[in-house]
Amino acid sequence: MKKISIIIAIALFAATACEDFLTKYPSDQVVADQAIVTLQDAEVALNGVYSGFKSTAYYGRYFVAHADVQTNELQSVIGYSNQLGEFYKWSFLSDNGEITGAWDIMYKVIIRSSNLIEALPGIKGDSATLSRIGAEARLARAMAHFDLVKAFGKAYTQADPATDLGVPIVTAFELAKPERNTLEEVYKFVRDESLLAKNALDTADVVASSAYFNKASAAALLARVSLYMGEWDDAVKYATEVIDYEAFGLETDSAGLANMYLTDQGDEIIFKIGLTKGDYDGRYIGYNYYDNTQGPPSSDYIPAEWIINAFEPGDYRREVIFKSDTTKYGWAWPLVWKYPGNPAFYDTEKTTNANMYKVFRLPEMYLIRAEAFAEQGLDGLALTDYRTLRRARIIGYADENLSGQALKDAIWEERQRELCFEGHQLWDLKRKGLGFTRVPIVHPDLGTITNPGPSQSELSVEPSDDRWQWPIPDNELRANPNITPNPGY
Amino acid sequence: MKRMLTIIAFCAISLGVFAQARTITGKVTLAEDNSPLPGVSVVAAGTIVGTITDFDGAYSIDVPPTATMLRFTFIGLQTEEVEIGNQTVIDIAMVPSSEELDEVIVVGYGTKRKGSITGSIATVDSDVLEQKPVGSFDAALQGQVAGMQVITSSGAPGAAATVRIRGVSSINAGTEPLYIMDGVQITAGDFSAINANDIENISVLKDASATSIYGSKGANGVIIITTKRGKNNQQTQINYRTQFGRSVIARDQFDMMNSEQKIDYEIDLGLRSSDNPANDSLRKVNANWRDQLFRNAPMQSHELSVRGGNDKTAFYISGGYFDQEGIQYRSDLKRYTARINIDHKASDRFKVGTYLTAGYEQINNAVYATNNIYNLAFRAYLANPYTTLYKPDGSYTTPADGLKWANPIQQLDLNGNMDDQLKIVGNVFGEYEIIPGLTFRATLGADFSDNVDYQYLHPESAWGGENSGEVYRAFDRNFRLTNTNLLTFNRSFGSHGLNVYLGQETVSYTSEFFSAEGYTLPNSIVQVLASTSQWGSDASRDGFITEYSVASFFGNASYDFDRKYYVDLSYRRDASSRFGEDVRWADFWSAGVQWDMKRESFLQGVGFLSQAKLRGSIGTTGNYNIGNYLHLQTYSFSGSYFNQNASFPSLPGNPGLTWEKVRLSSVALDMQFLDKFGVILEAYEKLTTDMLFELPYSYTTGFASAWTNIGDMRNRGLELTLNFDVINTSDFRFNLNANVAYNKNEVVELYDGKEEIPSSQDSDWYHAVGRPYGSWKMVEYVGVNAANGERIYLDAEGNPTNEFLVSNARYVDKSWVAPWQGGFTGTLSYKGFTASAFFSWIEGKYMLNNTRYFMESNGQFAAYGQSVKMLDYWKEPGDITDVPKPDFANYFDTRLLEDASFMRLKNLTVSYLLPTKWAEVTRVFKSFRIYGQAQNLFTWTWYQGFDPELDGAYELGAYPHVKTITFGIDAGF
């Protein structure tokens, strides 16, 4: 009997030892249910949400650059590297890696936020802090949904929001294969969630140049979403809320503006994507516009003539945002200089043109409010905002008097002057239902310097073109039979 | 012990004719040293009466009166039959078997007599591997074994090969075979620090009967490497071997435009003004970039080995040095190796030993020498011929001088990309014979490697300028410990041969990695981390440990009757830490049979048939070659936001994740005619089920995919091995051998009833049900319309169209994995002269020539160096040409899909062995051999790119293969 129990004991020990021998955990990860347990874990997980935004597929590079390269603002030069080429040529298909990358990272941000929101009630700690973390996560989730619907759905103002398709609304991690919600549902979700977040955030936390969400960035998102929806009252209301914060102010001279673009610091910045010397590499929106690491700038894309000529004398933005330089192709041109390369990242003059993307800047709030007022026929109020911005931008600005369509056009032109190369043009053209036609650039001495042909420098895109809606990625279609593809691909 | 023998004897007697038995006694010894031979089977021929010799080689057998002969058998020794007559004492000295039939073959967990193996095992002998001018021995295995495809993808020194045995058996999990060196599992593809000259032979285990004893690890076949051992009672042999040689590019296919042609082409295409004042001077520049990036590269190797033993201890010791430069600048391999193998008999029953090797290698990598657009060799072709590497003053040119990229020579000259490795593979074992035939063996083995990776960017180089110089250093340590305990019982009872073993094994693996990067160096003299003033990127500051473990229990029983009928059964139970807790254990089994027909009386009289065997086997094995923690749901911290810690979901988890299983069935016919002509014909089927597969998830889950067991794949094939001793006299020998294999792969099932999925996003090859792995699905290109110069494609219905639409892509019934492959060798020797030529070939491989996409770009890359072919573009209606009018459009269509089948004269060797008496005259040498050999001397292929030998679907400027010619001597002292 004793013997038997010894044998059993040995067998049990051997079995346990064997199971222990076979149980391995990674050294650099924790199992999911132990990941968000303490307040500290929650802060770390919130940083995980923000780190999604800095992905190269998102605000780190492509999602911003594509929204300009696809439009009439930029032209590709002969001999260019063909990077971003499918977007420039509008030849992207549903297997496009960068579109897939955007879809992927935006839903990752959504899942990261959702997991955090779900875990918060179980965490002990300062309730105000927990509430703030939850609100920031909620705002991130709303913003990712908004960016998704902006790219993959039709423009709210150019569609039937009740029936046209948006993107799936996701609020929790589950192995689901969701259908697309309607535009209306998605926009409502984005607004409701942003409002919930805004209400939970504290006015006292609002600072300029922040790399984290605060009450002002929630209002800024609401203002932009309202504008995209054509909800003019709300656009005015939320833009006003941002403008009224004392933390923010417009730059009024070229040195200030240049410094803002260079150092990514300034009172104009409401929310930016935080980058550091350690992680800027590869996150360079301006790389294909300048890049002098190999010698003279190897610009793939140069500003179209119309945008260069859109600045009147005295408008100091022109000298700040363009840099005339001789490229490696041997000709000189005003090159995009909104991404001069943050000197905190670079030790020398050689730069791959990485800067922190400014998601919301104060001028956009003035432009939103001006546009919303003008659309409501409140020309006087619109003109005030229009003048405020231009007065800050033009040395010796003399007040203009505009009204009606002329005022609306002027606001639109001002919007392009102010926000060009900052990832707005594609979405603005889309929501306004405008097409465009590119005009090749002819150098006085060398002839055409942009790639010839109707697929490149002479490209013309109608407002009705299906490709204004990016294709739902192939991989999603393959994995999720319930999702409806976008037509035209 | 005695009692057991008595019982056996008693049984034998009782089964025999119990009358008038005679007792015969005697002693069996080994002829060469008169040492007693225990364990020899002694059988009265024609009866079932038999016994076994004891420790002193003595036996005693009671034979029935009907018996007339005694048969003595022992593995590895020639079977002896002795007429009994009136003798009562029969002593016999046995000699090692010279017949191939009785060769001992290394199999899973031991050795077996060649004729007794029911499984499919091929062996590669040392002469195939020794003194080959390749840094990684696996590269020398190409074309040697029917059904084993070996492809080296690069000509860089020390490049490893991709080895596939009987086809691709998995889509996402690893397909490398399991490598076992002297009983220790070693890492696949990590062989450049191992000295191939130390290898005695390599066994390739192909079917279920052979591989399933490796259970969960055997699905892709098993390669067992046995290193050289000393021999007891042998005079010490000292060998010195050396060789010197040179490598050049094996083929250079591209004819690029010269400056004159290129300038004109640019003008014609409107990229350059004909009035450009620089034109005339540029036309005169004709820089040969290729000559400046490629070189003739020397190699040399030296090796000293000592081998011998007394009656207790046998040893083999070697030391080697191998030094090979690559044909690209700044690529080379230097290797130092040492080995010590010792076998010691502590007593008659107890043996101990160790097999241990250490190798240290230093490798310079030509920066970005891989199969991609960054490869400088590729850039050498795309450079315009009117641009130069150096300015007239000798300084490097830059993009400001018209280069399209950073000056490649500057990057090579100034920057560094080196790694070194210390690799130790070894084991210690003890073996104890409990009773005759029953032994216990315990082995503890380790596969250990330390790797250091060093990258340096010079502050003044184009690549290093951005951060004022960069230093990156990474270290990884890999340690795999294998413990095997084995109980073996090996006895013959009369005509019944029995070999049984039971075993238990654990494998545990730990790997640690860390790295750091520093920016900003004060000058170009100091090139280490300590001299940098700033941290590099966050991503380069890395470090983690990763582990896995496997536990196994297994058993095998093989039985033969009268060496005529053989049965072999195995069973194995494995568990791996890589799978979910409830599903980590799995069972594997196999059954094999063999019928030696020649031993049947009805074939005894058929004189021309020297051997005829029929074998068959069926069984299962598994595959667990995936990442270590994929069944867990986890959060990772490998990121940050604004210098603060960040966490996010990393793995989706799948607690049900378990083994991929492969069922193998195989039949073989092994025949020999007139003792000269041997044929082995084998047919097999390999069915993979529960494939380890990255199942795409909806991205809305936050994950792109998760590892799941899903889908089936099948490989069916035929293998033929021929060996023909055309002439075999004492002075003159001529031998031909060849092998041919055909493998038909088929994807049987994917997930969710899907008929096809692309192999990856944006890929032109698909996984499609009913089609082989690697099937191309592309838009078919027909040619150029003579009327308008536009391309003609076929649409989805097969009608001509001038539009390129991805939706028109169709399966073209071509795959990048070759179904046919083989090799053949002819060896001619006359007295001391030997000449041998070895050819290997692959047929039916279609590879996308991605290099031509750039060099023949129809205008898209007209700003870069272009092939002269592009000059022949369509210019006016009626032009019959294959090159469309340059419309700057360039697609991956079938124009770029090329037949990459090839045949290579892989090795040609001519050698002369000095007659022994001449060697002895010197009083220094016992033997002396001198030889010259050429590797990759000729290649026959239709492929238009760098080289058809590449294991991949797309070829883009791969490091070209090399032709190496060496001369060497082998001297014995």
mmCIF file with all atom_site columns, C-alpha atoms in Angstrom, chain A residues 55-113:
data_model
loop_
_atom_site.group_PDB
_atom_site.id
_atom_site.type_symbol
_atom_site.label_atom_id
_atom_site.label_alt_id
_atom_site.label_comp_id
_atom_site.label_asym_id
_atom_site.label_entity_id
_atom_site.label_seq_id
_atom_site.pdbx_PDB_ins_code
_atom_site.Cartn_x
_atom_site.Cartn_y
_atom_site.Cartn_z
_atom_site.occupancy
_atom_site.B_iso_or_equiv
_atom_site.pdbx_formal_charge
_atom_site.auth_seq_id
_atom_site.auth_comp_id
_atom_site.auth_asym_id
_atom_site.auth_atom_id
_atom_site.pdbx_PDB_model_num
ATOM 1  C CA . SER A 1 55  ? 1.554   54.339 -37.198 1.00 0.00 ? 55  SER A CA 1
ATOM 2  C CA . THR A 1 56  ? 2.986   55.040 -40.668 1.00 0.00 ? 56  THR A CA 1
ATOM 3  C CA . ALA A 1 57  ? -0.316  53.863 -42.133 1.00 0.00 ? 57  ALA A CA 1
ATOM 4  C CA . TYR A 1 58  ? -2.143  56.515 -40.146 1.00 0.00 ? 58  TYR A CA 1
ATOM 5  C CA . TYR A 1 59  ? -1.074  59.967 -38.958 1.00 0.00 ? 59  TYR A CA 1
ATOM 6  C CA . GLY A 1 60  ? 2.573   58.882 -39.010 1.00 0.00 ? 60  GLY A CA 1
ATOM 7  C CA . ARG A 1 61  ? 2.737   59.232 -42.782 1.00 0.00 ? 61  ARG A CA 1
ATOM 8  C CA . TYR A 1 62  ? 0.459   57.710 -45.359 1.00 0.00 ? 62  TYR A CA 1
ATOM 9  C CA . PHE A 1 63  ? -3.033  58.659 -44.283 1.00 0.00 ? 63  PHE A CA 1
ATOM 10 C CA . VAL A 1 64  ? -1.934  62.282 -44.362 1.00 0.00 ? 64  VAL A CA 1
ATOM 11 C CA . ALA A 1 65  ? 0.304   62.175 -47.441 1.00 0.00 ? 65  ALA A CA 1
ATOM 12 C CA . HIS A 1 66  ? -2.219  60.262 -49.554 1.00 0.00 ? 66  HIS A CA 1
ATOM 13 C CA . ALA A 1 67  ? -4.900  62.852 -48.916 1.00 0.00 ? 67  ALA A CA 1
ATOM 14 C CA . ASP A 1 68  ? -2.662  65.414 -50.662 1.00 0.00 ? 68  ASP A CA 1
ATOM 15 C CA . VAL A 1 69  ? -0.875  63.260 -53.249 1.00 0.00 ? 69  VAL A CA 1
ATOM 16 C CA . GLN A 1 70  ? -4.233  62.079 -54.577 1.00 0.00 ? 70  GLN A CA 1
ATOM 17 C CA . THR A 1 71  ? -5.298  65.646 -55.312 1.00 0.00 ? 71  THR A CA 1
ATOM 18 C CA . ASN A 1 72  ? -4.438  68.577 -57.565 1.00 0.00 ? 72  ASN A CA 1
ATOM 19 C CA . GLU A 1 73  ? -2.068  70.087 -54.986 1.00 0.00 ? 73  GLU A CA 1
ATOM 20 C CA . LEU A 1 74  ? 0.916   68.006 -56.009 1.00 0.00 ? 74  LEU A CA 1
ATOM 21 C CA . GLN A 1 75  ? 2.564   66.788 -59.203 1.00 0.00 ? 75  GLN A CA 1
ATOM 22 C CA . SER A 1 76  ? 4.954   63.867 -59.642 1.00 0.00 ? 76  SER A CA 1
ATOM 23 C CA . VAL A 1 77  ? 8.251   64.601 -61.364 1.00 0.00 ? 77  VAL A CA 1
ATOM 24 C CA . ILE A 1 78  ? 9.921   62.656 -64.160 1.00 0.00 ? 78  ILE A CA 1
ATOM 25 C CA . GLY A 1 79  ? 12.235  60.036 -62.697 1.00 0.00 ? 79  GLY A CA 1
ATOM 26 C CA . TYR A 1 80  ? 10.417  59.943 -59.368 1.00 0.00 ? 80  TYR A CA 1
ATOM 27 C CA . SER A 1 81  ? 10.615  56.900 -57.124 1.00 0.00 ? 81  SER A CA 1
ATOM 28 C CA . ASN A 1 82  ? 6.993   55.875 -57.736 1.00 0.00 ? 82  ASN A CA 1
ATOM 29 C CA . GLN A 1 83  ? 6.378   55.882 -53.980 1.00 0.00 ? 83  GLN A CA 1
ATOM 30 C CA . LEU A 1 84  ? 2.745   56.750 -53.258 1.00 0.00 ? 84  LEU A CA 1
ATOM 31 C CA . GLY A 1 85  ? 2.374   56.342 -57.041 1.00 0.00 ? 85  GLY A CA 1
ATOM 32 C CA . GLU A 1 86  ? -0.832  54.327 -56.942 1.00 0.00 ? 86  GLU A CA 1
ATOM 33 C CA . PHE A 1 87  ? -2.488  57.142 -55.034 1.00 0.00 ? 87  PHE A CA 1
ATOM 34 C CA . TYR A 1 88  ? -1.131  59.826 -57.287 1.00 0.00 ? 88  TYR A CA 1
ATOM 35 C CA . LYS A 1 89  ? -2.396  57.887 -60.311 1.00 0.00 ? 89  LYS A CA 1
ATOM 36 C CA . TRP A 1 90  ? -5.628  56.811 -58.607 1.00 0.00 ? 90  TRP A CA 1
ATOM 37 C CA . SER A 1 91  ? -4.749  53.249 -59.644 1.00 0.00 ? 91  SER A CA 1
ATOM 38 C CA . PHE A 1 92  ? -4.995  51.735 -56.175 1.00 0.00 ? 92  PHE A CA 1
ATOM 39 C CA . LEU A 1 93  ? -7.008  48.550 -55.900 1.00 0.00 ? 93  LEU A CA 1
ATOM 40 C CA . SER A 1 94  ? -8.495  46.570 -53.078 1.00 0.00 ? 94  SER A CA 1
ATOM 41 C CA . ASP A 1 95  ? -5.176  44.795 -52.508 1.00 0.00 ? 95  ASP A CA 1
ATOM 42 C CA . ASN A 1 96  ? -3.366  48.065 -51.827 1.00 0.00 ? 96  ASN A CA 1
ATOM 43 C CA . GLY A 1 97  ? -1.086  47.671 -48.828 1.00 0.00 ? 97  GLY A CA 1
ATOM 44 C CA . GLU A 1 98  ? -1.425  51.188 -47.497 1.00 0.00 ? 98  GLU A CA 1
ATOM 45 C CA . ILE A 1 99  ? -5.200  51.208 -47.674 1.00 0.00 ? 99  ILE A CA 1
ATOM 46 C CA . THR A 1 100 ? -5.207  47.865 -45.906 1.00 0.00 ? 100 THR A CA 1
ATOM 47 C CA . GLY A 1 101 ? -2.760  49.316 -43.420 1.00 0.00 ? 101 GLY A CA 1
ATOM 48 C CA . ALA A 1 102 ? -5.052  52.267 -42.686 1.00 0.00 ? 102 ALA A CA 1
ATOM 49 C CA . TRP A 1 103 ? -8.106  50.037 -42.264 1.00 0.00 ? 103 TRP A CA 1
ATOM 50 C CA . ASP A 1 104 ? -6.074  47.728 -40.029 1.00 0.00 ? 104 ASP A CA 1
ATOM 51 C CA . ILE A 1 105 ? -4.549  50.334 -37.710 1.00 0.00 ? 105 ILE A CA 1
ATOM 52 C CA . MET A 1 106 ? -7.775  52.325 -37.372 1.00 0.00 ? 106 MET A CA 1
ATOM 53 C CA . TYR A 1 107 ? -9.595  49.237 -36.142 1.00 0.00 ? 107 TYR A CA 1
ATOM 54 C CA . LYS A 1 108 ? -6.651  48.455 -33.907 1.00 0.00 ? 108 LYS A CA 1
ATOM 55 C CA . VAL A 1 109 ? -7.072  51.870 -32.300 1.00 0.00 ? 109 VAL A CA 1
ATOM 56 C CA . ILE A 1 110 ? -10.758 51.066 -31.883 1.00 0.00 ? 110 ILE A CA 1
ATOM 57 C CA . ILE A 1 111 ? -10.066 47.689 -30.251 1.00 0.00 ? 111 ILE A CA 1
ATOM 58 C CA . ARG A 1 112 ? -7.341  49.106 -28.002 1.00 0.00 ? 112 ARG A CA 1
ATOM 59 C CA . SER A 1 113 ? -9.707  51.843 -26.807 1.00 0.00 ? 113 SER A CA 1
#
